[in-house]
XYZ file of N, CA, C and O in Angstrom:
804
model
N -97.416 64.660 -72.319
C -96.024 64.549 -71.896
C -95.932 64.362 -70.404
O -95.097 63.565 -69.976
N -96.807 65.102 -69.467
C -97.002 64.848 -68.315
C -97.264 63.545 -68.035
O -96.748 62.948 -67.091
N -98.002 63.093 -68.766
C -98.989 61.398 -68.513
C -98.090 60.601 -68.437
O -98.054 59.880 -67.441
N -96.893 60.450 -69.647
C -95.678 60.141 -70.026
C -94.380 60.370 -68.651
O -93.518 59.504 -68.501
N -94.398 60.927 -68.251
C -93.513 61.346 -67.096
C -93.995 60.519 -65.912
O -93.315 59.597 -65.463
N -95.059 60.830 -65.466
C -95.716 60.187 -64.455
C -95.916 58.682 -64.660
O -96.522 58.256 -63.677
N -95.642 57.652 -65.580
C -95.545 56.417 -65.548
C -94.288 55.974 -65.324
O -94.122 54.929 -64.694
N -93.268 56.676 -65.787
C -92.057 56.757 -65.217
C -91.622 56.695 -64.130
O -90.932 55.792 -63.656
N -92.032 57.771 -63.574
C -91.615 58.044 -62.150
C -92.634 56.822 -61.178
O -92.196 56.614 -60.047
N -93.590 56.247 -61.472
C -94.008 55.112 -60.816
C -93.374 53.799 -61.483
O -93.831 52.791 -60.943
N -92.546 53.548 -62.399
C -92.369 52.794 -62.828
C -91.228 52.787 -62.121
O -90.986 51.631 -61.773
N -90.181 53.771 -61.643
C -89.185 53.453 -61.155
C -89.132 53.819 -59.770
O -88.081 54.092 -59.190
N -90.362 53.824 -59.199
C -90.343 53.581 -58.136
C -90.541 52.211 -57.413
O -90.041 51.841 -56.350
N -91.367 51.567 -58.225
C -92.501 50.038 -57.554
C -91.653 49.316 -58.474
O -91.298 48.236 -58.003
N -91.222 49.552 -59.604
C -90.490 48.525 -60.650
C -89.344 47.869 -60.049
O -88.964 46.882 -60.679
N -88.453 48.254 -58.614
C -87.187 47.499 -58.653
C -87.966 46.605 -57.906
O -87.978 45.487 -58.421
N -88.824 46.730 -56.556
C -88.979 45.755 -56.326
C -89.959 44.616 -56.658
O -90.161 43.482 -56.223
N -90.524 45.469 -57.700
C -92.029 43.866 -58.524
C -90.762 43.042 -58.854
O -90.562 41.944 -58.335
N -89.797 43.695 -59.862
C -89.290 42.782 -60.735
C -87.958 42.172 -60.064
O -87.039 41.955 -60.854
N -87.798 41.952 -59.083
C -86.427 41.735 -58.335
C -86.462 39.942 -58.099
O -87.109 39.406 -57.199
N -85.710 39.278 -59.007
C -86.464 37.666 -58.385
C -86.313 37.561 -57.420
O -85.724 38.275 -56.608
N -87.198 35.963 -57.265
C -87.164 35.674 -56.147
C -85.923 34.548 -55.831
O -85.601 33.631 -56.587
N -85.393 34.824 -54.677
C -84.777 34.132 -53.980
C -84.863 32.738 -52.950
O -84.640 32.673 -51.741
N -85.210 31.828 -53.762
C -85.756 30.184 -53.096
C -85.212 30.215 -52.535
O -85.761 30.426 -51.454
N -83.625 30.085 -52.411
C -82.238 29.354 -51.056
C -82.714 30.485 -50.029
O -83.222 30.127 -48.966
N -82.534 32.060 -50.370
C -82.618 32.672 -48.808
C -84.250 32.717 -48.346
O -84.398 33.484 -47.395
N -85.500 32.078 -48.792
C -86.139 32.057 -47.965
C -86.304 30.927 -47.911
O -87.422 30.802 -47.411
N -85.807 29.744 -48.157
C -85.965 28.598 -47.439
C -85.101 28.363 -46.560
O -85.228 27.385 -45.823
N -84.114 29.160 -46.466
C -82.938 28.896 -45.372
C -83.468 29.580 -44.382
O -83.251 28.935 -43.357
N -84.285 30.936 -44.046
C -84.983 31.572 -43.655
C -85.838 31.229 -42.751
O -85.917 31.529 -41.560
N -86.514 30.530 -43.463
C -87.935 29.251 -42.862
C -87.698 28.396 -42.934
O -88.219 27.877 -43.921
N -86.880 27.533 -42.188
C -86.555 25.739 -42.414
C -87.656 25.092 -41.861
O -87.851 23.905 -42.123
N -88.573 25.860 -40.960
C -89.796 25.454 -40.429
C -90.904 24.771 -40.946
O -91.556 23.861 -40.433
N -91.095 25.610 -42.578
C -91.601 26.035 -43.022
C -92.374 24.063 -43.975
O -91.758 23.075 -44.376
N -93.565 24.327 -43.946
C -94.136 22.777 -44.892
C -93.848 22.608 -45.493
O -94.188 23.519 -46.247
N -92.756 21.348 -46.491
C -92.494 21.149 -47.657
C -94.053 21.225 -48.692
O -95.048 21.168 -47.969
N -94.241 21.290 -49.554
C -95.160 21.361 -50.357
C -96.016 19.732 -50.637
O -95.552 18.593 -50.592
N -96.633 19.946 -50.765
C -97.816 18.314 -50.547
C -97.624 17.672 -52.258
O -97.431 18.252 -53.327
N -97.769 16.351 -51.925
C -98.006 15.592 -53.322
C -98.742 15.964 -54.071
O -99.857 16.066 -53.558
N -98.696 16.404 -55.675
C -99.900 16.781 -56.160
C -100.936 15.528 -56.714
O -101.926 15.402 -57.434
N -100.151 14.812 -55.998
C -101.015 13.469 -56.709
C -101.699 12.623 -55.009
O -102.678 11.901 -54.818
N -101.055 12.946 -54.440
C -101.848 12.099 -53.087
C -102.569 13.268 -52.531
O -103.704 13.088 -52.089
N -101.830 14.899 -52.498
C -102.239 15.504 -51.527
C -101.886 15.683 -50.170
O -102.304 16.492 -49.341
N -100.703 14.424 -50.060
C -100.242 14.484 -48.511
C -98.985 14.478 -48.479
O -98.316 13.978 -49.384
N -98.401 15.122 -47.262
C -97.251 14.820 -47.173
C -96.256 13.628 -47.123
O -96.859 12.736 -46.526
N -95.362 13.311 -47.371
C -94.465 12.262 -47.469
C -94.441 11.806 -45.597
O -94.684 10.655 -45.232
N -94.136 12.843 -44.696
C -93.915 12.399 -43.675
C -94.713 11.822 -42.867
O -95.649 11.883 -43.664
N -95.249 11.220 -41.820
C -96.024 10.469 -41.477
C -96.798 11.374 -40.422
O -96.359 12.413 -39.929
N -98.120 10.742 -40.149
C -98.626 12.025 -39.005
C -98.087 12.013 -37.882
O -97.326 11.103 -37.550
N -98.318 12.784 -37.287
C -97.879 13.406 -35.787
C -98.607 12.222 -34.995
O -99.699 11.687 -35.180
N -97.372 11.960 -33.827
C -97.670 10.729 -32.850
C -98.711 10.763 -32.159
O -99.259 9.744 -31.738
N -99.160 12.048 -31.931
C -100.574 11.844 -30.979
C -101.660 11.523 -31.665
O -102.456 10.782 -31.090
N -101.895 11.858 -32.673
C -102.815 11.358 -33.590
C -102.940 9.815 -33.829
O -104.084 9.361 -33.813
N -101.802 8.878 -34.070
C -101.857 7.432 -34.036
C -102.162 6.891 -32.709
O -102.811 5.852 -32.592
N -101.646 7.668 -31.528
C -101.886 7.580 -30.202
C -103.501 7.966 -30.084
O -103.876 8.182 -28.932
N -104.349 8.062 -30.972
C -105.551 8.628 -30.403
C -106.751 6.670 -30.095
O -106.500 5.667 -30.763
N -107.511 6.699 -29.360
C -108.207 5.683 -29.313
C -108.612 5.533 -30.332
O -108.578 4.327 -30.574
N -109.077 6.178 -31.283
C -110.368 5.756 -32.230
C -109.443 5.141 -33.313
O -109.860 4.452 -34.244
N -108.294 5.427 -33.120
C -106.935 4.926 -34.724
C -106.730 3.665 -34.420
O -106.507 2.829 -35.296
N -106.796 3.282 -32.743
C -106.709 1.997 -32.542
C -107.889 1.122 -32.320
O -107.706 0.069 -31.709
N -109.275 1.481 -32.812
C -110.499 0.915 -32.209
C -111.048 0.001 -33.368
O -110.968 0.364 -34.541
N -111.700 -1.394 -32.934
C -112.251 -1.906 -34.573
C -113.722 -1.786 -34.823
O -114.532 -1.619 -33.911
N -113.920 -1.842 -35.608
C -115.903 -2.408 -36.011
C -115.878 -2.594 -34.913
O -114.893 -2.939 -34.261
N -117.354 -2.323 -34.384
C -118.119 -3.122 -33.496
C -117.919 -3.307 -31.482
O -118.646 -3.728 -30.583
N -116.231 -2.592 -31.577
C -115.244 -2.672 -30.590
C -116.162 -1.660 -29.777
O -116.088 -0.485 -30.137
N -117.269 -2.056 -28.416
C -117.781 -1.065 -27.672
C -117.307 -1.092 -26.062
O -118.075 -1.050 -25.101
N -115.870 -1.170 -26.015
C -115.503 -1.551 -24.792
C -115.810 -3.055 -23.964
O -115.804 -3.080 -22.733
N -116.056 -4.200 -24.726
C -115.946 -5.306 -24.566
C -117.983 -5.536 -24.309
O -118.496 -5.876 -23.243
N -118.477 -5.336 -25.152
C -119.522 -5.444 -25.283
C -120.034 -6.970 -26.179
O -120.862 -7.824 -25.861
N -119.239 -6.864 -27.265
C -119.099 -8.130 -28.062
C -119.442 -9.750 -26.757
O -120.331 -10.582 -26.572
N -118.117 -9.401 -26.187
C -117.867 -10.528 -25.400
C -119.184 -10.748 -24.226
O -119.486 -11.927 -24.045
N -119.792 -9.952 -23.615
C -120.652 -9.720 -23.326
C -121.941 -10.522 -23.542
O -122.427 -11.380 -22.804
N -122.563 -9.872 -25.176
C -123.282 -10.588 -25.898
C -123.016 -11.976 -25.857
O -123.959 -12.730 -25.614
N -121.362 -12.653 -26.148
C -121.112 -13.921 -26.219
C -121.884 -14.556 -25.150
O -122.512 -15.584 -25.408
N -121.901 -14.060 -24.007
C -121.677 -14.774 -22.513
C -123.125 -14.304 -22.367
O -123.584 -15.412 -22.090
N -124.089 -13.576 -22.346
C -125.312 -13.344 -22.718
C -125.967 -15.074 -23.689
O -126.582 -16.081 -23.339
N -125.388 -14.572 -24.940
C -126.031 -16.295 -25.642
C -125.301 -17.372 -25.221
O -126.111 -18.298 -25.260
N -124.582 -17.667 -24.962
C -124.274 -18.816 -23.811
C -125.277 -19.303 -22.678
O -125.900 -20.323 -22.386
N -125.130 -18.282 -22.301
C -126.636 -18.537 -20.741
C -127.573 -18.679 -21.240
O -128.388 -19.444 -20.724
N -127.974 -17.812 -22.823
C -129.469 -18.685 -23.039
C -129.231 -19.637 -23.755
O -130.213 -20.380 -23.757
N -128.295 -20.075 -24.477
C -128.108 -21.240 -24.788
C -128.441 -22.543 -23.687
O -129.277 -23.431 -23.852
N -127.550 -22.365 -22.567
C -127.488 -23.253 -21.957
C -128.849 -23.321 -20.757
O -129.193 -24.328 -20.139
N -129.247 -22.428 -20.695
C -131.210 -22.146 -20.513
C -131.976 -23.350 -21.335
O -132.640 -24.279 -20.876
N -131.673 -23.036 -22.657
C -132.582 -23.629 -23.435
C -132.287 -25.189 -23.430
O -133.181 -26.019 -23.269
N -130.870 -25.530 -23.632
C -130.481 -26.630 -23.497
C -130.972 -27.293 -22.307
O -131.345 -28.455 -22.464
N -131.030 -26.905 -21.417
C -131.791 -27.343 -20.310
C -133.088 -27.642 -19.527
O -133.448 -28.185 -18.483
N -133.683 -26.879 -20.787
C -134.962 -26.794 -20.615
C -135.013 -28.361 -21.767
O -135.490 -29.427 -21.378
N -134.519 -28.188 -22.936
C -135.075 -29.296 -23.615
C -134.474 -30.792 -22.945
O -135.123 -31.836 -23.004
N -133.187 -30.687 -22.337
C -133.010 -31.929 -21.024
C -134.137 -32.123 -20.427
O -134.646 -33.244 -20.434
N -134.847 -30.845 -19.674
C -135.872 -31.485 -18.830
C -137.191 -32.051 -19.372
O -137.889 -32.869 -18.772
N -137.519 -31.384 -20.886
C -138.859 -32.073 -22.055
C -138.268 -33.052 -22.159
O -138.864 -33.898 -21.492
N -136.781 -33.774 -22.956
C -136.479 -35.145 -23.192
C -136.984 -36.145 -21.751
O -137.899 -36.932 -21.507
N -136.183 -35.763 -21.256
C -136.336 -36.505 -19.842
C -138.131 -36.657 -18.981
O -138.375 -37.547 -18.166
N -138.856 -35.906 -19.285
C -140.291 -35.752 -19.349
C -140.674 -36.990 -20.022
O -141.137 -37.829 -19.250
N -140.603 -37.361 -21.345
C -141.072 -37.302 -22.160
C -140.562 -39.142 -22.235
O -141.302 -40.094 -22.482
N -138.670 -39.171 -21.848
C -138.641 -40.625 -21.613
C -139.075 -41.132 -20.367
O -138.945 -42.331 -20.121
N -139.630 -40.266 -19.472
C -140.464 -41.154 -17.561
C -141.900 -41.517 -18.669
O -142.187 -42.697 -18.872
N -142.598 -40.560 -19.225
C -143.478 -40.776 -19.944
C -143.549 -42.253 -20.280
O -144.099 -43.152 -19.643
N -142.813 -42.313 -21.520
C -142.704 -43.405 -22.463
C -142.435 -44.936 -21.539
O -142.981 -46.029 -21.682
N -141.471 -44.533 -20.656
C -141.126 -45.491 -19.593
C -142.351 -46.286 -18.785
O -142.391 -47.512 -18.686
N -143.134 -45.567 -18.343
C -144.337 -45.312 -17.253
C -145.305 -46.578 -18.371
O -145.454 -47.749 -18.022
N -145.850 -46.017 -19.683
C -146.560 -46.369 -20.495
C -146.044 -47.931 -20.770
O -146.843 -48.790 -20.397
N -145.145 -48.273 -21.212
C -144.615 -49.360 -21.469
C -144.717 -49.909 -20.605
O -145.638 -50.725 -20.609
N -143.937 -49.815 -19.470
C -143.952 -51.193 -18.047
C -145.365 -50.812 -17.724
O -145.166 -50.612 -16.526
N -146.258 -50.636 -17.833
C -147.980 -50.569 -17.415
C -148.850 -51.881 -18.348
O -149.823 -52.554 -18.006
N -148.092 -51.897 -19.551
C -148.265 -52.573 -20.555
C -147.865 -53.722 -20.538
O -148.627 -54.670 -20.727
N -146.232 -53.891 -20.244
C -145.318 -54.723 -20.032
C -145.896 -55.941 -18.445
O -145.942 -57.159 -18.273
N -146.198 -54.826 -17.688
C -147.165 -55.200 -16.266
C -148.328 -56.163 -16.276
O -148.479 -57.256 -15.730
N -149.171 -55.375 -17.123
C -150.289 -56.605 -17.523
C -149.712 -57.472 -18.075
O -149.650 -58.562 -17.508
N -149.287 -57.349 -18.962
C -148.866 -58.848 -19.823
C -147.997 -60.036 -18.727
O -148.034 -61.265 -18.656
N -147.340 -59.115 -18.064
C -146.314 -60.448 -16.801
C -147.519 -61.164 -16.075
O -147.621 -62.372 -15.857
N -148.535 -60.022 -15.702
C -149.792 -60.945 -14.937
C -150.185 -62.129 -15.061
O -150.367 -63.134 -14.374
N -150.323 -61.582 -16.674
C -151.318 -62.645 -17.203
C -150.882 -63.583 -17.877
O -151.668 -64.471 -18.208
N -149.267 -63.659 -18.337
C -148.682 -65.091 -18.006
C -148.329 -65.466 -16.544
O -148.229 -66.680 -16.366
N -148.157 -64.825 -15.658
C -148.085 -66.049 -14.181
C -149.564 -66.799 -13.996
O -149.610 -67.898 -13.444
N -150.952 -66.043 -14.563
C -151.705 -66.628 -14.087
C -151.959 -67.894 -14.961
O -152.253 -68.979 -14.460
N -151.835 -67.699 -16.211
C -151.435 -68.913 -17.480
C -150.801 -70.137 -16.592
O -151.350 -71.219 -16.383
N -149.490 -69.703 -16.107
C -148.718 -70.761 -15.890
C -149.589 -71.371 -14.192
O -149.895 -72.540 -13.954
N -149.717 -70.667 -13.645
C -150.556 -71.295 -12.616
C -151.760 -71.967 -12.541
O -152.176 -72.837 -11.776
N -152.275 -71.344 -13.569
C -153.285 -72.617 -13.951
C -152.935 -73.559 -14.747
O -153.774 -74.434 -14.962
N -151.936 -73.630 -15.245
C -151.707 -75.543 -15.556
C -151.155 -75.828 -14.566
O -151.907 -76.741 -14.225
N -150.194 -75.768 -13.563
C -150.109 -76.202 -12.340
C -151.196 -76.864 -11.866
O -151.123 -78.038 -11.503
N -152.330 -76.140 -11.831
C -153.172 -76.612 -10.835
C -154.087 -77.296 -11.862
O -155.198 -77.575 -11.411
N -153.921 -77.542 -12.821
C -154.821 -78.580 -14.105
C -153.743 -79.816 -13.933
O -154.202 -80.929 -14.191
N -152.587 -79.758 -13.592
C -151.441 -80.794 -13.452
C -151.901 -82.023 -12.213
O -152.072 -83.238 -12.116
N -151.959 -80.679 -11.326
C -152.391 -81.135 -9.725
C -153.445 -82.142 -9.781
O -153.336 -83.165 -9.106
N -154.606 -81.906 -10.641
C -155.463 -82.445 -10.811
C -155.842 -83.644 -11.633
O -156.761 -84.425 -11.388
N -154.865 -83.686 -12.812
C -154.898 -85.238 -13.145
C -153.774 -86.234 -12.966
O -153.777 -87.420 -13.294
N -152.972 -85.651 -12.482
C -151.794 -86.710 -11.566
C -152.712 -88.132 -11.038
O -152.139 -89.125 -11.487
N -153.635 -88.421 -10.433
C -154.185 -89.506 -10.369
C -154.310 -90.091 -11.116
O -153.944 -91.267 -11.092
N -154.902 -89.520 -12.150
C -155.208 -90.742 -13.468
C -153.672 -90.863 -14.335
O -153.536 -91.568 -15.335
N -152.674 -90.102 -13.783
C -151.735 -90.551 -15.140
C -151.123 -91.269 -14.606
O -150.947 -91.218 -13.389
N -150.272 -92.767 -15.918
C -149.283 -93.867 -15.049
C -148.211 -93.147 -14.303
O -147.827 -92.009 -14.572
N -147.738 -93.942 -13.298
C -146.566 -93.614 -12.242
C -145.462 -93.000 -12.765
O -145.008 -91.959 -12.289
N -144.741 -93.880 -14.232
C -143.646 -93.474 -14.885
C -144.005 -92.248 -15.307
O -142.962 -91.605 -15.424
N -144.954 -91.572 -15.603
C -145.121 -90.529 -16.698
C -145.312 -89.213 -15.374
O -145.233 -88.002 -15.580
N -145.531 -89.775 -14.255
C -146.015 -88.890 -13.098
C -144.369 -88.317 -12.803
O -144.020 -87.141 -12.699
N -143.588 -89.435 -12.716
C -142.141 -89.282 -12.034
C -141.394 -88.701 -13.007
O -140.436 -88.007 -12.667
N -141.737 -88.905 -14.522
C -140.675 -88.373 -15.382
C -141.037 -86.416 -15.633
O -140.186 -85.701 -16.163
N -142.439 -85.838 -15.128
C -143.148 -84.435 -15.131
C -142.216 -84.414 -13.802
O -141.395 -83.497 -13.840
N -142.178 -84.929 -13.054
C -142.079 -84.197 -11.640
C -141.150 -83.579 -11.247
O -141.317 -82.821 -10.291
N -139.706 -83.725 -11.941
C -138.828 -82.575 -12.077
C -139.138 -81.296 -12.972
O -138.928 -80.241 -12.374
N -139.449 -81.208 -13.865
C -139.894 -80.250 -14.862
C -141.195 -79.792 -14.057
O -140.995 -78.583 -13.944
N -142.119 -79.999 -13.584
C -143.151 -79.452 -12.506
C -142.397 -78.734 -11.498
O -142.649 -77.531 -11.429
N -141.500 -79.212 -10.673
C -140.757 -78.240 -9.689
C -140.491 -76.806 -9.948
O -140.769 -75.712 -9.457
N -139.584 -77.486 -11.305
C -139.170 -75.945 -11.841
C -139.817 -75.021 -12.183
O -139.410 -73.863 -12.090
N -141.031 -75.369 -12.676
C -142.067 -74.740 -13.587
C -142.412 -73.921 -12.225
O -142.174 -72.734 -12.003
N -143.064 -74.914 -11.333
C -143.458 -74.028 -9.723
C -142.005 -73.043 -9.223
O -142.353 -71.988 -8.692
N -141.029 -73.165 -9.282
C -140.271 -72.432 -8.653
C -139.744 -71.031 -9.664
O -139.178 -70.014 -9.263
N -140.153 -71.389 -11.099
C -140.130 -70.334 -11.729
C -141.011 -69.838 -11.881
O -140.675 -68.738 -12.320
N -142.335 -69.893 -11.801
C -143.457 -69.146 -11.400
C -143.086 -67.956 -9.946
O -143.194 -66.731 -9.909
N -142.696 -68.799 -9.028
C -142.891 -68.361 -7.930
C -141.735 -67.267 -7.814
O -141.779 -66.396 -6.945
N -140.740 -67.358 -8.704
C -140.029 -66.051 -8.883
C -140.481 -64.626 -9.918
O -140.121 -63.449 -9.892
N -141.468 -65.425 -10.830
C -141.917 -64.437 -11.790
C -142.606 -63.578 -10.460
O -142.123 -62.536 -10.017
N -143.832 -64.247 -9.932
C -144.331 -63.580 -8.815
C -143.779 -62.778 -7.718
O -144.166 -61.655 -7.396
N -142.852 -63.449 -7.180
C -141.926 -62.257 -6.319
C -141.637 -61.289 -7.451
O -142.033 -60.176 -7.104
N -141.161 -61.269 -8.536
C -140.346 -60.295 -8.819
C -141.397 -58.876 -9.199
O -141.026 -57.747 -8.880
N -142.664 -59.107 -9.877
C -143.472 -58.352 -9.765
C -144.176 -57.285 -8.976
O -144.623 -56.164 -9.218
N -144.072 -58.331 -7.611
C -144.680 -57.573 -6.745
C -143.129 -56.694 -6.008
O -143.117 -55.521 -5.634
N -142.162 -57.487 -5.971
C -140.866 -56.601 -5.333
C -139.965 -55.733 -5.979
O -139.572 -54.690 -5.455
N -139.593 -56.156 -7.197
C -138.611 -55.427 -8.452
C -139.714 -54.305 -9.361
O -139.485 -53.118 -9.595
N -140.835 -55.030 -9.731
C -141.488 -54.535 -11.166
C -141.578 -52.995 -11.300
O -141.342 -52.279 -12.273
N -141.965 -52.703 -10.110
C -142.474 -51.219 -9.924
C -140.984 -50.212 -10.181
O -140.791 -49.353 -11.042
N -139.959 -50.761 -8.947
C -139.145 -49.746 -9.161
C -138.206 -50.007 -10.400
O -137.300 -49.178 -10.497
N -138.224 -50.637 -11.021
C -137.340 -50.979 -12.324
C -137.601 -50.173 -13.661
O -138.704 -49.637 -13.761
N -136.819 -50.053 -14.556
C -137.002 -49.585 -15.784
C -137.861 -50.551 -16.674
O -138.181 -51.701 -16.371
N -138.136 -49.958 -17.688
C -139.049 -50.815 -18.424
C -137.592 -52.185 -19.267
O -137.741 -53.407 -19.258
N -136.699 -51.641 -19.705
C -135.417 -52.368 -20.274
C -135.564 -53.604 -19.728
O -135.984 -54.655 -20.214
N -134.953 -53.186 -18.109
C -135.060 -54.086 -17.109
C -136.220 -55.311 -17.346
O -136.235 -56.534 -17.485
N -136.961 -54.438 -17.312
C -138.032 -55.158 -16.864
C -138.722 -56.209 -17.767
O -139.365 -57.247 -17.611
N -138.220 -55.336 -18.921
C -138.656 -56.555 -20.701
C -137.136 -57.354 -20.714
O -137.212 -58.222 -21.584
N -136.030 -57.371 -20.183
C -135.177 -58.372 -20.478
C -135.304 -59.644 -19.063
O -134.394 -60.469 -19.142
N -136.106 -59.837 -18.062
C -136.004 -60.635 -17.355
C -137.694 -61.174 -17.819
O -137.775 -62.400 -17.745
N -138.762 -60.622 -18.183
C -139.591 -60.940 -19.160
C -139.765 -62.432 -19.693
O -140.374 -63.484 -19.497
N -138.734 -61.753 -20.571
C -138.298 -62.870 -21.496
C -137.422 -63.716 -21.141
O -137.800 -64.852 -21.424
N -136.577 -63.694 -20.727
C -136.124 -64.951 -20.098
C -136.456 -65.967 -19.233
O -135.907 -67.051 -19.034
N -137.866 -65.237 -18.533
C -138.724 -65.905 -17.680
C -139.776 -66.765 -17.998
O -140.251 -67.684 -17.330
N -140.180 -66.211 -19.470
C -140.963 -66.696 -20.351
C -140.900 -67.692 -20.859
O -141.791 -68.534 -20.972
N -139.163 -67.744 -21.465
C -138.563 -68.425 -22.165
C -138.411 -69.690 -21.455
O -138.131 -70.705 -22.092
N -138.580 -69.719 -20.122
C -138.240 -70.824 -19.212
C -139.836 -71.626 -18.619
O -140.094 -72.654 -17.992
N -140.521 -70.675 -19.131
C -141.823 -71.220 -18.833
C -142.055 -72.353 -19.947
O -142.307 -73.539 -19.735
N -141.885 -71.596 -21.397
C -142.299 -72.512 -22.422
C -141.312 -73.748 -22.359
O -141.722 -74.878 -22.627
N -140.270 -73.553 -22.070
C -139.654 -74.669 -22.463
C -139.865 -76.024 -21.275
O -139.708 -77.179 -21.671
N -140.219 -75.743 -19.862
C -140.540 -76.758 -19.253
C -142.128 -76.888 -19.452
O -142.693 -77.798 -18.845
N -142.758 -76.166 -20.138
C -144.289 -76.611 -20.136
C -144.616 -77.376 -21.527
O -145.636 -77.974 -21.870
N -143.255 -77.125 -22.286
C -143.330 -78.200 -23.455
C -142.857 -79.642 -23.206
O -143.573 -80.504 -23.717
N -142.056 -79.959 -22.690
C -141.133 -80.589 -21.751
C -142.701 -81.749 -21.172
O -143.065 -82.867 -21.535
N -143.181 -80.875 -20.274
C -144.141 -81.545 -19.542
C -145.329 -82.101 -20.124
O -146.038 -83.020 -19.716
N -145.443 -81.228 -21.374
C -146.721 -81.519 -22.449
C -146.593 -83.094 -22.878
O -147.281 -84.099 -22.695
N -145.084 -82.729 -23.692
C -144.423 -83.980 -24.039
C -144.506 -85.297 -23.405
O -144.432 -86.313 -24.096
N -144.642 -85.341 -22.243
C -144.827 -86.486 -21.675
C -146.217 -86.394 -21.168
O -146.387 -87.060 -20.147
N -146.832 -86.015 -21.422
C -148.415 -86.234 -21.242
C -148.879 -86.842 -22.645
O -149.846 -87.602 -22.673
N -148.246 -86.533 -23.706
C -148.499 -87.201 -25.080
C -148.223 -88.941 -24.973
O -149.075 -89.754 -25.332
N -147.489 -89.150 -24.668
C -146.778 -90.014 -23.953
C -147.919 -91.375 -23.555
O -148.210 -92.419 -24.139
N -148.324 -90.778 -22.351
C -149.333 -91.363 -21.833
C -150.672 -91.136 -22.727
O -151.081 -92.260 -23.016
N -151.447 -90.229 -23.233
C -152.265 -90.815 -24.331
C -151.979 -91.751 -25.451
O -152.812 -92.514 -25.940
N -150.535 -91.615 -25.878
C -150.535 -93.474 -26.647
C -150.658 -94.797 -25.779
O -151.227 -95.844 -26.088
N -150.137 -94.553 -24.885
C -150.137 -95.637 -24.133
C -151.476 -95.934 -23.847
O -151.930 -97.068 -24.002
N -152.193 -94.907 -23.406
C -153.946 -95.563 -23.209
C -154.541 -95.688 -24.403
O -155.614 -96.283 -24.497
N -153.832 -95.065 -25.624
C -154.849 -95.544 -27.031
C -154.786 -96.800 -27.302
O -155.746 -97.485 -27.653
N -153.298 -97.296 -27.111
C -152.222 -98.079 -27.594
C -153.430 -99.884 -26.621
O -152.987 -101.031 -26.688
C-alpha cells in the first residue's frame, strides 16, 4: 500500500509537467532566430549560403586556375615554338645555299665547256674561209659576228655575273644563250653545205 502511495505522489508531482503539450506557436515566436528545419530529401536549407562564403576565392577559382600560370605556359611554348621555328629557317636555308652552291658548280662547268665548243668553231671557221667561195664567205659573215659577239657575252657573263648569281638565274640566261648559239651555228652549218654541192656539183 505504501509502494502504491509513493507512485502517486511522484506521479503527481513530475506528471503535470511530462505530460503538458507542447506549444509550437510560443516557442517559435520565442526563437524566430531559431533554423527552420533542413530538407529531408536534400539535407539543406532552402535559403542560400551566407555571402562570405560565395565571396570566398576558391568558389570563384577554375581547374587548373594557378594565378595566371596557364598563360604563362602559353607564352613559355610560343618562345619555343618560335625557337624551333627558327632554328628549322636556319636548316632550310642551310640546306637551300647547299643545293644552290652544288648546282651552279655543275651548271659552271657545263657554261665552260660550251664557250669553249663555240670558240673552237670560230677558230675552225677562221681557218677555212680561204678555201670557201666568196658568196658563201659573205652570206656566214653576219651569222659569224653574232656567234662571236654572243660568245663574247657568254664569257663576260661568267667571269662577272656567274659567281654572284643564283643558280635560277643562272640556268635561265644558260639557255637562252645556248639557244642562240645553236641556232646561228646551224644557220652557218647550212651554208657550208651549200658550198660542198657546189664543189661536188
Amino acid at each position: 500500500m505504501a509502494d502504491s502511495n509513493l507512485f502517486y505522489m511522484v506521479m503527481e508531482a513530475e506528471g503535470d509537467d511530462l505530460l503538458q503539450p507542447m506549444d509550437l506557436s510560443t516557442d517559435t515566436a520565442e526563437n524566430p532566430t531559431e533554423t527552420p528545419p533542413q530538407d529531408s530529401q536534400t539535407g539543406s536549407n532552402d535559403n542560400p549560403p551566407p555571402l562570405e562564403e560565395m565571396n570566398n576565392a576558391d568558389a570563384l577559382s577554375f581547374p587548373g586556375d594557378n594565378g595566371g600560370g596557364d598563360n604563362q605556359d602559353t607564352e613559355n611554348n610560343t618562345d619555343d615554338n618560335n625557337d624551333e621555328n627558327a632554328e628549322e629557317n636556319d636548316e632550310d636555308q642551310q640546306l637551300s645555299d647547299k643545293a644552290n652552291n652544288v648546282l651552279n658548280k655543275t651548271l659552271y662547268d657545263k657554261f665552260i665547256q660550251r664557250n669553249e665548243e663555240v670558240s673552237s668553231i670560230l677558230e675552225n671557221l677562221q681557218i677555212i674561209i680561204p678555201v670557201l667561195p666568196v658568196e658563201i664567205v659573205d652570206e656566214n659573215e653576219k651569222d659569224v659576228n653574232n656567234l662571236k659577239a654572243a660568245l663574247a657575252a657568254g664569257q663576260n657573263y661568267v667571269i662577272e655575273k656567274f659567281v654572284d648569281a643564283k643558280y635560277g638565274e643562272n640556268a635561265l640566261y644558260f639557255r637562252k644563250l645556248d639557244t642562240l648559239y645553236t641556232l646561228l651555228m646551224d644557220r652557218i652549218n647550212s651554208n657550208l653545205k651549200k658550198a660542198d654541192k657546189k664543189e661536188s656539183a
